[in-house]
Structures are given as structure tokens and as C-alpha cells.
Amino acid sequence: MRILVRQKGGPSFWLGLPTRLLFCRTTARLVSGALQKYAPAYLPRYTPQQLHQLFLELLRIKKKYRRLELLDIRSKDGAVVRIRL
């Protein structure tokens, strides 16, 4: 996964994250615990098993569609935010 933030006339940076590390069973447990503890009550609660299934599906999509853009935002002042799987 790659996150790119670029500003017109300012610094730009990108952050490359290993997808296998982001979407593993341990991360699913950590995210589930954080959602249970810190998320507002109106948000749905997910079990670690449900999140792990979601992560497996994201890995399958990444394998099928290389460099899939999940988010691409461009503002009027020239700032760009991109998230690629």
C-alpha cells in the first residue's frame, strides 16, 4: 500500500506500507480491539474474524488488480492525496 501526499509549493511525501503486514490476523485483532474501545457506539462492531476475512479479500483484490487506487483527492489549491493498494 502506498500513500502519497503532495502540496503545491510545499513538501510532498509518500509512505509505503507492506500490505501483508497491514492485513494480517494480528492487525485484525488490534483493529477490532481499538474499535471496541474507542469507536463511537453508532459504528458497527466487527469481530477479529470478520476483519480478517475483509483483509483476505483486500489481498485477493490487490493480487488481481495491481496498483488499484482506493482514494484520489485533488483540491483547488493543488494538494493531492492518493492511496493505492
mmCIF file as gemmi writes it, N, C-alpha and C atoms, coordinates in Angstrom:
data_model
loop_
_atom_site.group_PDB
_atom_site.id
_atom_site.type_symbol
_atom_site.label_atom_id
_atom_site.label_alt_id
_atom_site.label_comp_id
_atom_site.label_asym_id
_atom_site.label_entity_id
_atom_site.label_seq_id
_atom_site.pdbx_PDB_ins_code
_atom_site.Cartn_x
_atom_site.Cartn_y
_atom_site.Cartn_z
_atom_site.occupancy
_atom_site.B_iso_or_equiv
_atom_site.pdbx_formal_charge
_atom_site.auth_seq_id
_atom_site.auth_asym_id
_atom_site.pdbx_PDB_model_num
ATOM 1 N N . MET Axp A 1 ? 0.857 -1.161 0 1 0 ? 1 A 1
ATOM 2 C CA . MET Axp A 1 ? 0 0 0 1 0 ? 1 A 1
ATOM 3 C C . MET Axp A 1 ? 0.902 1.222 0 1 0 ? 1 A 1
ATOM 4 N N . ARG Axp A 2 ? 0.545 2.197 -0.798 1 0 ? 2 A 1
ATOM 5 C CA . ARG Axp A 2 ? 1.321 3.418 -0.884 1 0 ? 2 A 1
ATOM 6 C C . ARG Axp A 2 ? 0.402 4.617 -0.671 1 0 ? 2 A 1
ATOM 7 N N . ILE Axp A 3 ? 0.825 5.516 0.204 1 0 ? 3 A 1
ATOM 8 C CA . ILE Axp A 3 ? 0.09 6.745 0.48 1 0 ? 3 A 1
ATOM 9 C C . ILE Axp A 3 ? 0.96 7.907 0.019 1 0 ? 3 A 1
ATOM 10 N N . LEU Axp A 4 ? 0.408 8.762 -0.817 1 0 ? 4 A 1
ATOM 11 C CA . LEU Axp A 4 ? 1.132 9.908 -1.365 1 0 ? 4 A 1
ATOM 12 C C . LEU Axp A 4 ? 0.391 11.181 -0.979 1 0 ? 4 A 1
ATOM 13 N N . VAL Axp A 5 ? 1.136 12.144 -0.42 1 0 ? 5 A 1
ATOM 14 C CA . VAL Axp A 5 ? 0.577 13.457 -0.084 1 0 ? 5 A 1
ATOM 15 C C . VAL Axp A 5 ? 1.489 14.494 -0.722 1 0 ? 5 A 1
ATOM 16 N N . ARG Axp A 6 ? 0.901 15.334 -1.573 1 0 ? 6 A 1
ATOM 17 C CA . ARG Axp A 6 ? 1.664 16.343 -2.284 1 0 ? 6 A 1
ATOM 18 C C . ARG Axp A 6 ? 0.964 17.686 -2.146 1 0 ? 6 A 1
ATOM 19 N N . GLN Axp A 7 ? 1.741 18.734 -1.841 1 0 ? 7 A 1
ATOM 20 C CA . GLN Axp A 7 ? 1.194 20.087 -1.744 1 0 ? 7 A 1
ATOM 21 C C . GLN Axp A 7 ? 1.905 20.983 -2.747 1 0 ? 7 A 1
ATOM 22 N N . LYS Axp A 8 ? 1.138 21.845 -3.367 1 0 ? 8 A 1
ATOM 23 C CA . LYS Axp A 8 ? 1.731 22.775 -4.316 1 0 ? 8 A 1
ATOM 24 C C . LYS Axp A 8 ? 2.543 23.808 -3.544 1 0 ? 8 A 1
ATOM 25 N N . GLY Axp A 9 ? 3.806 23.918 -3.867 1 0 ? 9 A 1
ATOM 26 C CA . GLY Axp A 9 ? 4.668 24.878 -3.195 1 0 ? 9 A 1
ATOM 27 C C . GLY Axp A 9 ? 5.138 24.414 -1.822 1 0 ? 9 A 1
ATOM 28 N N . GLY Axp A 10 ? 4.811 23.212 -1.435 1 0 ? 10 A 1
ATOM 29 C CA . GLY Axp A 10 ? 5.214 22.694 -0.134 1 0 ? 10 A 1
ATOM 30 C C . GLY Axp A 10 ? 5.834 21.321 -0.268 1 0 ? 10 A 1
ATOM 31 N N . PRO Axp A 11 ? 6.198 20.761 0.848 1 0 ? 11 A 1
ATOM 32 C CA . PRO Axp A 11 ? 6.824 19.439 0.777 1 0 ? 11 A 1
ATOM 33 C C . PRO Axp A 11 ? 5.815 18.352 0.412 1 0 ? 11 A 1
ATOM 34 N N . SER Axp A 12 ? 6.309 17.315 -0.224 1 0 ? 12 A 1
ATOM 35 C CA . SER Axp A 12 ? 5.471 16.167 -0.518 1 0 ? 12 A 1
ATOM 36 C C . SER Axp A 12 ? 6.157 14.938 0.06 1 0 ? 12 A 1
ATOM 37 N N . PHE Axp A 13 ? 5.36 13.947 0.394 1 0 ? 13 A 1
ATOM 38 C CA . PHE Axp A 13 ? 5.944 12.726 0.917 1 0 ? 13 A 1
ATOM 39 C C . PHE Axp A 13 ? 5.062 11.551 0.54 1 0 ? 13 A 1
ATOM 40 N N . TRP Axp A 14 ? 5.659 10.373 0.562 1 0 ? 14 A 1
ATOM 41 C CA . TRP Axp A 14 ? 4.904 9.153 0.337 1 0 ? 14 A 1
ATOM 42 C C . TRP Axp A 14 ? 5.304 8.16 1.414 1 0 ? 14 A 1
ATOM 43 N N . LEU Axp A 15 ? 4.377 7.315 1.716 1 0 ? 15 A 1
ATOM 44 C CA . LEU Axp A 15 ? 4.572 6.314 2.75 1 0 ? 15 A 1
ATOM 45 C C . LEU Axp A 15 ? 4.227 4.958 2.151 1 0 ? 15 A 1
ATOM 46 N N . GLY Axp A 16 ? 5.213 4.104 2.06 1 0 ? 16 A 1
ATOM 47 C CA . GLY Axp A 16 ? 4.993 2.76 1.541 1 0 ? 16 A 1
ATOM 48 C C . GLY Axp A 16 ? 4.845 1.781 2.7 1 0 ? 16 A 1
ATOM 49 N N . LEU Axp A 17 ? 3.749 1.071 2.734 1 0 ? 17 A 1
ATOM 50 C CA . LEU Axp A 17 ? 3.498 0.116 3.805 1 0 ? 17 A 1
ATOM 51 C C . LEU Axp A 17 ? 3.365 -1.284 3.224 1 0 ? 17 A 1
ATOM 52 N N . PRO Axp A 18 ? 4.029 -2.277 3.828 1 0 ? 18 A 1
ATOM 53 C CA . PRO Axp A 18 ? 3.891 -3.647 3.323 1 0 ? 18 A 1
ATOM 54 C C . PRO Axp A 18 ? 2.47 -4.173 3.548 1 0 ? 18 A 1
ATOM 55 N N . THR Axp A 19 ? 1.822 -4.547 2.484 1 0 ? 19 A 1
ATOM 56 C CA . THR Axp A 19 ? 0.424 -4.945 2.539 1 0 ? 19 A 1
ATOM 57 C C . THR Axp A 19 ? 0.217 -6.191 3.391 1 0 ? 19 A 1
ATOM 58 N N . ARG Axp A 20 ? 1.11 -7.151 3.289 1 0 ? 20 A 1
ATOM 59 C CA . ARG Axp A 20 ? 0.976 -8.386 4.077 1 0 ? 20 A 1
ATOM 60 C C . ARG Axp A 20 ? 1.044 -8.1 5.566 1 0 ? 20 A 1
ATOM 61 N N . LEU Axp A 21 ? 1.842 -7.11 5.957 1 0 ? 21 A 1
ATOM 62 C CA . LEU Axp A 21 ? 1.938 -6.742 7.36 1 0 ? 21 A 1
ATOM 63 C C . LEU Axp A 21 ? 0.687 -6.003 7.828 1 0 ? 21 A 1
ATOM 64 N N . LEU Axp A 22 ? 0.126 -5.182 6.952 1 0 ? 22 A 1
ATOM 65 C CA . LEU Axp A 22 ? -1.08 -4.429 7.301 1 0 ? 22 A 1
ATOM 66 C C . LEU Axp A 22 ? -2.313 -5.312 7.432 1 0 ? 22 A 1
ATOM 67 N N . PHE Axp A 23 ? -2.411 -6.315 6.579 1 0 ? 23 A 1
ATOM 68 C CA . PHE Axp A 23 ? -3.623 -7.119 6.513 1 0 ? 23 A 1
ATOM 69 C C . PHE Axp A 23 ? -3.391 -8.527 7.03 1 0 ? 23 A 1
ATOM 70 N N . CYS Axp A 24 ? -2.852 -8.657 8.228 1 0 ? 24 A 1
ATOM 71 C CA . CYS Axp A 24 ? -2.642 -9.978 8.818 1 0 ? 24 A 1
ATOM 72 C C . CYS Axp A 24 ? -3.616 -10.179 9.989 1 0 ? 24 A 1
ATOM 73 N N . ARG Axp A 25 ? -3.637 -11.367 10.536 1 0 ? 25 A 1
ATOM 74 C CA . ARG Axp A 25 ? -4.558 -11.725 11.614 1 0 ? 25 A 1
ATOM 75 C C . ARG Axp A 25 ? -4.302 -10.884 12.878 1 0 ? 25 A 1
ATOM 76 N N . THR Axp A 26 ? -3.032 -10.609 13.173 1 0 ? 26 A 1
ATOM 77 C CA . THR Axp A 26 ? -2.696 -9.803 14.356 1 0 ? 26 A 1
ATOM 78 C C . THR Axp A 26 ? -3.237 -8.392 14.216 1 0 ? 26 A 1
ATOM 79 N N . THR Axp A 27 ? -3.106 -7.805 13.043 1 0 ? 27 A 1
ATOM 80 C CA . THR Axp A 27 ? -3.636 -6.469 12.809 1 0 ? 27 A 1
ATOM 81 C C . THR Axp A 27 ? -5.156 -6.467 12.945 1 0 ? 27 A 1
ATOM 82 N N . ALA Axp A 28 ? -5.808 -7.523 12.479 1 0 ? 28 A 1
ATOM 83 C CA . ALA Axp A 28 ? -7.265 -7.622 12.614 1 0 ? 28 A 1
ATOM 84 C C . ALA Axp A 28 ? -7.666 -7.608 14.08 1 0 ? 28 A 1
ATOM 85 N N . ARG Axp A 29 ? -6.92 -8.322 14.918 1 0 ? 29 A 1
ATOM 86 C CA . ARG Axp A 29 ? -7.225 -8.319 16.361 1 0 ? 29 A 1
ATOM 87 C C . ARG Axp A 29 ? -7.015 -6.941 16.972 1 0 ? 29 A 1
ATOM 88 N N . LEU Axp A 30 ? -5.916 -6.276 16.59 1 0 ? 30 A 1
ATOM 89 C CA . LEU Axp A 30 ? -5.634 -4.942 17.133 1 0 ? 30 A 1
ATOM 90 C C . LEU Axp A 30 ? -6.696 -3.927 16.712 1 0 ? 30 A 1
ATOM 91 N N . VAL Axp A 31 ? -7.082 -3.96 15.445 1 0 ? 31 A 1
ATOM 92 C CA . VAL Axp A 31 ? -8.098 -3.024 14.942 1 0 ? 31 A 1
ATOM 93 C C . VAL Axp A 31 ? -9.441 -3.292 15.609 1 0 ? 31 A 1
ATOM 94 N N . SER Axp A 32 ? -9.79 -4.556 15.76 1 0 ? 32 A 1
ATOM 95 C CA . SER Axp A 32 ? -11.059 -4.905 16.407 1 0 ? 32 A 1
ATOM 96 C C . SER Axp A 32 ? -11.085 -4.413 17.853 1 0 ? 32 A 1
ATOM 97 N N . GLY Axp A 33 ? -10.003 -4.607 18.571 1 0 ? 33 A 1
ATOM 98 C CA . GLY Axp A 33 ? -9.927 -4.128 19.952 1 0 ? 33 A 1
ATOM 99 C C . GLY Axp A 33 ? -10.011 -2.623 20.051 1 0 ? 33 A 1
ATOM 100 N N . ALA Axp A 34 ? -9.332 -1.928 19.132 1 0 ? 34 A 1
ATOM 101 C CA . ALA Axp A 34 ? -9.379 -0.464 19.13 1 0 ? 34 A 1
ATOM 102 C C . ALA Axp A 34 ? -10.778 0.04 18.794 1 0 ? 34 A 1
ATOM 103 N N . LEU Axp A 35 ? -11.459 -0.633 17.863 1 0 ? 35 A 1
ATOM 104 C CA . LEU Axp A 35 ? -12.831 -0.233 17.528 1 0 ? 35 A 1
ATOM 105 C C . LEU Axp A 35 ? -13.764 -0.458 18.711 1 0 ? 35 A 1
ATOM 106 N N . GLN Axp A 36 ? -13.597 -1.567 19.41 1 0 ? 36 A 1
ATOM 107 C CA . GLN Axp A 36 ? -14.442 -1.848 20.574 1 0 ? 36 A 1
ATOM 108 C C . GLN Axp A 36 ? -14.239 -0.798 21.662 1 0 ? 36 A 1
ATOM 109 N N . LYS Axp A 37 ? -13 -0.369 21.832 1 0 ? 37 A 1
ATOM 110 C CA . LYS Axp A 37 ? -12.675 0.527 22.941 1 0 ? 37 A 1
ATOM 111 C C . LYS Axp A 37 ? -12.917 2.007 22.628 1 0 ? 37 A 1
ATOM 112 N N . TYR Axp A 38 ? -12.545 2.433 21.42 1 0 ? 38 A 1
ATOM 113 C CA . TYR Axp A 38 ? -12.527 3.865 21.137 1 0 ? 38 A 1
ATOM 114 C C . TYR Axp A 38 ? -13.57 4.36 20.148 1 0 ? 38 A 1
ATOM 115 N N . ALA Axp A 39 ? -14.181 3.501 19.37 1 0 ? 39 A 1
ATOM 116 C CA . ALA Axp A 39 ? -15.129 3.953 18.345 1 0 ? 39 A 1
ATOM 117 C C . ALA Axp A 39 ? -16.462 4.339 18.989 1 0 ? 39 A 1
ATOM 118 N N . PRO Axp A 40 ? -17.145 5.324 18.423 1 0 ? 40 A 1
ATOM 119 C CA . PRO Axp A 40 ? -18.465 5.699 18.936 1 0 ? 40 A 1
ATOM 120 C C . PRO Axp A 40 ? -19.45 4.532 18.84 1 0 ? 40 A 1
ATOM 121 N N . ALA Axp A 41 ? -20.475 4.592 19.637 1 0 ? 41 A 1
ATOM 122 C CA . ALA Axp A 41 ? -21.437 3.479 19.746 1 0 ? 41 A 1
ATOM 123 C C . ALA Axp A 41 ? -22.232 3.26 18.456 1 0 ? 41 A 1
ATOM 124 N N . TYR Axp A 42 ? -22.409 4.282 17.631 1 0 ? 42 A 1
ATOM 125 C CA . TYR Axp A 42 ? -23.228 4.123 16.428 1 0 ? 42 A 1
ATOM 126 C C . TYR Axp A 42 ? -22.485 3.406 15.293 1 0 ? 42 A 1
ATOM 127 N N . LEU Axp A 43 ? -21.177 3.225 15.409 1 0 ? 43 A 1
ATOM 128 C CA . LEU Axp A 43 ? -20.435 2.488 14.386 1 0 ? 43 A 1
ATOM 129 C C . LEU Axp A 43 ? -20.595 0.988 14.604 1 0 ? 43 A 1
ATOM 130 N N . PRO Axp A 44 ? -20.636 0.216 13.53 1 0 ? 44 A 1
ATOM 131 C CA . PRO Axp A 44 ? -20.796 -1.237 13.687 1 0 ? 44 A 1
ATOM 132 C C . PRO Axp A 44 ? -19.569 -1.852 14.356 1 0 ? 44 A 1
ATOM 133 N N . ARG Axp A 45 ? -19.792 -2.92 15.1 1 0 ? 45 A 1
ATOM 134 C CA . ARG Axp A 45 ? -18.708 -3.642 15.767 1 0 ? 45 A 1
ATOM 135 C C . ARG Axp A 45 ? -18.346 -4.857 14.926 1 0 ? 45 A 1
ATOM 136 N N . TYR Axp A 46 ? -17.067 -5.051 14.71 1 0 ? 46 A 1
ATOM 137 C CA . TYR Axp A 46 ? -16.589 -6.175 13.919 1 0 ? 46 A 1
ATOM 138 C C . TYR Axp A 46 ? -15.711 -7.065 14.779 1 0 ? 46 A 1
ATOM 139 N N . THR Axp A 47 ? -15.858 -8.361 14.61 1 0 ? 47 A 1
ATOM 140 C CA . THR Axp A 47 ? -15.016 -9.319 15.322 1 0 ? 47 A 1
ATOM 141 C C . THR Axp A 47 ? -13.693 -9.436 14.575 1 0 ? 47 A 1
ATOM 142 N N . PRO Axp A 48 ? -12.652 -9.927 15.24 1 0 ? 48 A 1
ATOM 143 C CA . PRO Axp A 48 ? -11.381 -10.133 14.532 1 0 ? 48 A 1
ATOM 144 C C . PRO Axp A 48 ? -11.525 -11.075 13.337 1 0 ? 48 A 1
ATOM 145 N N . GLN Axp A 49 ? -12.419 -12.058 13.424 1 0 ? 49 A 1
ATOM 146 C CA . GLN Axp A 49 ? -12.614 -12.984 12.307 1 0 ? 49 A 1
ATOM 147 C C . GLN Axp A 49 ? -13.218 -12.265 11.101 1 0 ? 49 A 1
ATOM 148 N N . GLN Axp A 50 ? -14.173 -11.366 11.345 1 0 ? 50 A 1
ATOM 149 C CA . GLN Axp A 50 ? -14.776 -10.615 10.25 1 0 ? 50 A 1
ATOM 150 C C . GLN Axp A 50 ? -13.751 -9.696 9.585 1 0 ? 50 A 1
ATOM 151 N N . LEU Axp A 51 ? -12.923 -9.038 10.399 1 0 ? 51 A 1
ATOM 152 C CA . LEU Axp A 51 ? -11.895 -8.16 9.84 1 0 ? 51 A 1
ATOM 153 C C . LEU Axp A 51 ? -10.851 -8.961 9.073 1 0 ? 51 A 1
ATOM 154 N N . HIS Axp A 52 ? -10.515 -10.138 9.574 1 0 ? 52 A 1
ATOM 155 C CA . HIS Axp A 52 ? -9.549 -10.978 8.875 1 0 ? 52 A 1
ATOM 156 C C . HIS Axp A 52 ? -10.091 -11.402 7.506 1 0 ? 52 A 1
ATOM 157 N N . GLN Axp A 53 ? -11.373 -11.725 7.428 1 0 ? 53 A 1
ATOM 158 C CA . GLN Axp A 53 ? -11.981 -12.06 6.143 1 0 ? 53 A 1
ATOM 159 C C . GLN Axp A 53 ? -11.933 -10.869 5.189 1 0 ? 53 A 1
ATOM 160 N N . LEU Axp A 54 ? -12.186 -9.665 5.716 1 0 ? 54 A 1
ATOM 161 C CA . LEU Axp A 54 ? -12.095 -8.451 4.907 1 0 ? 54 A 1
ATOM 162 C C . LEU Axp A 54 ? -10.669 -8.257 4.404 1 0 ? 54 A 1
ATOM 163 N N . PHE Axp A 55 ? -9.685 -8.447 5.268 1 0 ? 55 A 1
ATOM 164 C CA . PHE Axp A 55 ? -8.291 -8.288 4.889 1 0 ? 55 A 1
ATOM 165 C C . PHE Axp A 55 ? -7.891 -9.307 3.816 1 0 ? 55 A 1
ATOM 166 N N . LEU Axp A 56 ? -8.363 -10.553 3.947 1 0 ? 56 A 1
ATOM 167 C CA . LEU Axp A 56 ? -8.067 -11.565 2.933 1 0 ? 56 A 1
ATOM 168 C C . LEU Axp A 56 ? -8.651 -11.171 1.577 1 0 ? 56 A 1
ATOM 169 N N . GLU Axp A 57 ? -9.843 -10.609 1.603 1 0 ? 57 A 1
ATOM 170 C CA . GLU Axp A 57 ? -10.469 -10.165 0.353 1 0 ? 57 A 1
ATOM 171 C C . GLU Axp A 57 ? -9.683 -9.006 -0.266 1 0 ? 57 A 1
ATOM 172 N N . LEU Axp A 58 ? -9.184 -8.083 0.559 1 0 ? 58 A 1
ATOM 173 C CA . LEU Axp A 58 ? -8.368 -6.984 0.048 1 0 ? 58 A 1
ATOM 174 C C . LEU Axp A 58 ? -7.071 -7.503 -0.57 1 0 ? 58 A 1
ATOM 175 N N . LEU Axp A 59 ? -6.473 -8.516 0.031 1 0 ? 59 A 1
ATOM 176 C CA . LEU Axp A 59 ? -5.265 -9.111 -0.537 1 0 ? 59 A 1
ATOM 177 C C . LEU Axp A 59 ? -5.558 -9.782 -1.877 1 0 ? 59 A 1
ATOM 178 N N . ARG Axp A 60 ? -6.711 -10.437 -1.979 1 0 ? 60 A 1
ATOM 179 C CA . ARG Axp A 60 ? -7.094 -11.076 -3.234 1 0 ? 60 A 1
ATOM 180 C C . ARG Axp A 60 ? -7.299 -10.021 -4.33 1 0 ? 60 A 1
ATOM 181 N N . ILE Axp A 61 ? -7.934 -8.908 -3.962 1 0 ? 61 A 1
ATOM 182 C CA . ILE Axp A 61 ? -8.156 -7.821 -4.922 1 0 ? 61 A 1
ATOM 183 C C . ILE Axp A 61 ? -6.825 -7.202 -5.341 1 0 ? 61 A 1
ATOM 184 N N . LYS Axp A 62 ? -5.902 -7.052 -4.395 1 0 ? 62 A 1
ATOM 185 C CA . LYS Axp A 62 ? -4.589 -6.495 -4.716 1 0 ? 62 A 1
ATOM 186 C C . LYS Axp A 62 ? -3.855 -7.382 -5.71 1 0 ? 62 A 1
ATOM 187 N N . LYS Axp A 63 ? -3.974 -8.684 -5.551 1 0 ? 63 A 1
ATOM 188 C CA . LYS Axp A 63 ? -3.306 -9.609 -6.464 1 0 ? 63 A 1
ATOM 189 C C . LYS Axp A 63 ? -3.917 -9.521 -7.873 1 0 ? 63 A 1
ATOM 190 N N . LYS Axp A 64 ? -5.229 -9.353 -7.926 1 0 ? 64 A 1
ATOM 191 C CA . LYS Axp A 64 ? -5.915 -9.319 -9.216 1 0 ? 64 A 1
ATOM 192 C C . LYS Axp A 64 ? -5.741 -7.973 -9.925 1 0 ? 64 A 1
ATOM 193 N N . TYR Axp A 65 ? -5.871 -6.877 -9.186 1 0 ? 65 A 1
ATOM 194 C CA . TYR Axp A 65 ? -5.786 -5.525 -9.748 1 0 ? 65 A 1
ATOM 195 C C . TYR Axp A 65 ? -4.593 -4.805 -9.136 1 0 ? 65 A 1
ATOM 196 N N . ARG Axp A 66 ? -3.444 -4.927 -9.763 1 0 ? 66 A 1
ATOM 197 C CA . ARG Axp A 66 ? -2.24 -4.267 -9.265 1 0 ? 66 A 1
ATOM 198 C C . ARG Axp A 66 ? -2.419 -2.75 -9.28 1 0 ? 66 A 1
ATOM 199 N N . ARG Axp A 67 ? -1.918 -2.099 -8.251 1 0 ? 67 A 1
ATOM 200 C CA . ARG Axp A 67 ? -1.916 -0.636 -8.136 1 0 ? 67 A 1
ATOM 201 C C . ARG Axp A 67 ? -3.31 -0.035 -8.217 1 0 ? 67 A 1
ATOM 202 N N . LEU Axp A 68 ? -4.264 -0.666 -7.598 1 0 ? 68 A 1
ATOM 203 C CA . LEU Axp A 68 ? -5.633 -0.158 -7.565 1 0 ? 68 A 1
ATOM 204 C C . LEU Axp A 68 ? -5.685 1.086 -6.69 1 0 ? 68 A 1
ATOM 205 N N . GLU Axp A 69 ? -6.224 2.172 -7.215 1 0 ? 69 A 1
ATOM 206 C CA . GLU Axp A 69 ? -6.323 3.406 -6.438 1 0 ? 69 A 1
ATOM 207 C C . GLU Axp A 69 ? -7.588 3.378 -5.601 1 0 ? 69 A 1
ATOM 208 N N . LEU Axp A 70 ? -7.415 3.435 -4.287 1 0 ? 70 A 1
ATOM 209 C CA . LEU Axp A 70 ? -8.549 3.455 -3.378 1 0 ? 70 A 1
ATOM 210 C C . LEU Axp A 70 ? -9.058 4.87 -3.163 1 0 ? 70 A 1
ATOM 211 N N . LEU Axp A 71 ? -8.14 5.839 -3.21 1 0 ? 71 A 1
ATOM 212 C CA . LEU Axp A 71 ? -8.504 7.217 -2.94 1 0 ? 71 A 1
ATOM 213 C C . LEU Axp A 71 ? -7.643 8.128 -3.799 1 0 ? 71 A 1
ATOM 214 N N . ASP Axp A 72 ? -8.25 9.118 -4.425 1 0 ? 72 A 1
ATOM 215 C CA . ASP Axp A 72 ? -7.525 10.113 -5.214 1 0 ? 72 A 1
ATOM 216 C C . ASP Axp A 72 ? -8.242 11.447 -5.035 1 0 ? 72 A 1
ATOM 217 N N . ILE Axp A 73 ? -7.66 12.316 -4.228 1 0 ? 73 A 1
ATOM 218 C CA . ILE Axp A 73 ? -8.271 13.615 -3.924 1 0 ? 73 A 1
ATOM 219 C C . ILE Axp A 73 ? -7.348 14.715 -4.41 1 0 ? 73 A 1
ATOM 220 N N . ARG Axp A 74 ? -7.907 15.654 -5.143 1 0 ? 74 A 1
ATOM 221 C CA . ARG Axp A 74 ? -7.168 16.819 -5.628 1 0 ? 74 A 1
ATOM 222 C C . ARG Axp A 74 ? -7.968 18.067 -5.244 1 0 ? 74 A 1
ATOM 223 N N . SER Axp A 75 ? -7.335 18.977 -4.535 1 0 ? 75 A 1
ATOM 224 C CA . SER Axp A 75 ? -8.022 20.189 -4.116 1 0 ? 75 A 1
ATOM 225 C C . SER Axp A 75 ? -7.734 21.315 -5.105 1 0 ? 75 A 1
ATOM 226 N N . LYS Axp A 76 ? -8.47 22.421 -4.95 1 0 ? 76 A 1
ATOM 227 C CA . LYS Axp A 76 ? -8.298 23.561 -5.851 1 0 ? 76 A 1
ATOM 228 C C . LYS Axp A 76 ? -6.919 24.194 -5.71 1 0 ? 76 A 1
ATOM 229 N N . ASP Axp A 77 ? -6.361 24.16 -4.503 1 0 ? 77 A 1
ATOM 230 C CA . ASP Axp A 77 ? -5.061 24.797 -4.296 1 0 ? 77 A 1
ATOM 231 C C . ASP Axp A 77 ? -3.886 23.907 -4.703 1 0 ? 77 A 1
ATOM 232 N N . GLY Axp A 78 ? -4.163 22.729 -5.26 1 0 ? 78 A 1
ATOM 233 C CA . GLY Axp A 78 ? -3.104 21.892 -5.805 1 0 ? 78 A 1
ATOM 234 C C . GLY Axp A 78 ? -2.65 20.746 -4.913 1 0 ? 78 A 1
ATOM 235 N N . ALA Axp A 79 ? -3.258 20.575 -3.756 1 0 ? 79 A 1
ATOM 236 C CA . ALA Axp A 79 ? -2.887 19.464 -2.875 1 0 ? 79 A 1
ATOM 237 C C . ALA Axp A 79 ? -3.449 18.154 -3.428 1 0 ? 79 A 1
ATOM 238 N N . VAL Axp A 80 ? -2.662 17.099 -3.302 1 0 ? 80 A 1
ATOM 239 C CA . VAL Axp A 80 ? -3.051 15.781 -3.817 1 0 ? 80 A 1
ATOM 240 C C . VAL Axp A 80 ? -2.842 14.752 -2.724 1 0 ? 80 A 1
ATOM 241 N N . VAL Axp A 81 ? -3.849 13.897 -2.522 1 0 ? 81 A 1
ATOM 242 C CA . VAL Axp A 81 ? -3.744 12.754 -1.617 1 0 ? 81 A 1
ATOM 243 C C . VAL Axp A 81 ? -4.176 11.521 -2.397 1 0 ? 81 A 1
ATOM 244 N N . ARG Axp A 82 ? -3.292 10.524 -2.445 1 0 ? 82 A 1
ATOM 245 C CA . ARG Axp A 82 ? -3.593 9.271 -3.144 1 0 ? 82 A 1
ATOM 246 C C . ARG Axp A 82 ? -3.283 8.091 -2.24 1 0 ? 82 A 1
ATOM 247 N N . ILE Axp A 83 ? -4.146 7.099 -2.273 1 0 ? 83 A 1
ATOM 248 C CA . ILE Axp A 83 ? -3.891 5.846 -1.582 1 0 ? 83 A 1
ATOM 249 C C . ILE Axp A 83 ? -4.065 4.737 -2.602 1 0 ? 83 A 1
ATOM 250 N N . ARG Axp A 84 ? -2.983 3.989 -2.809 1 0 ? 84 A 1
ATOM 251 C CA . ARG Axp A 84 ? -3.003 2.863 -3.752 1 0 ? 84 A 1
ATOM 252 C C . ARG Axp A 84 ? -2.828 1.567 -2.99 1 0 ? 84 A 1
ATOM 253 N N . LEU Axp A 85 ? -3.555 0.574 -3.395 1 0 ? 85 A 1
ATOM 254 C CA . LEU Axp A 85 ? -3.461 -0.731 -2.742 1 0 ? 85 A 1
ATOM 255 C C . LEU Axp A 85 ? -2.249 -1.477 -3.251 1 0 ? 85 A 1
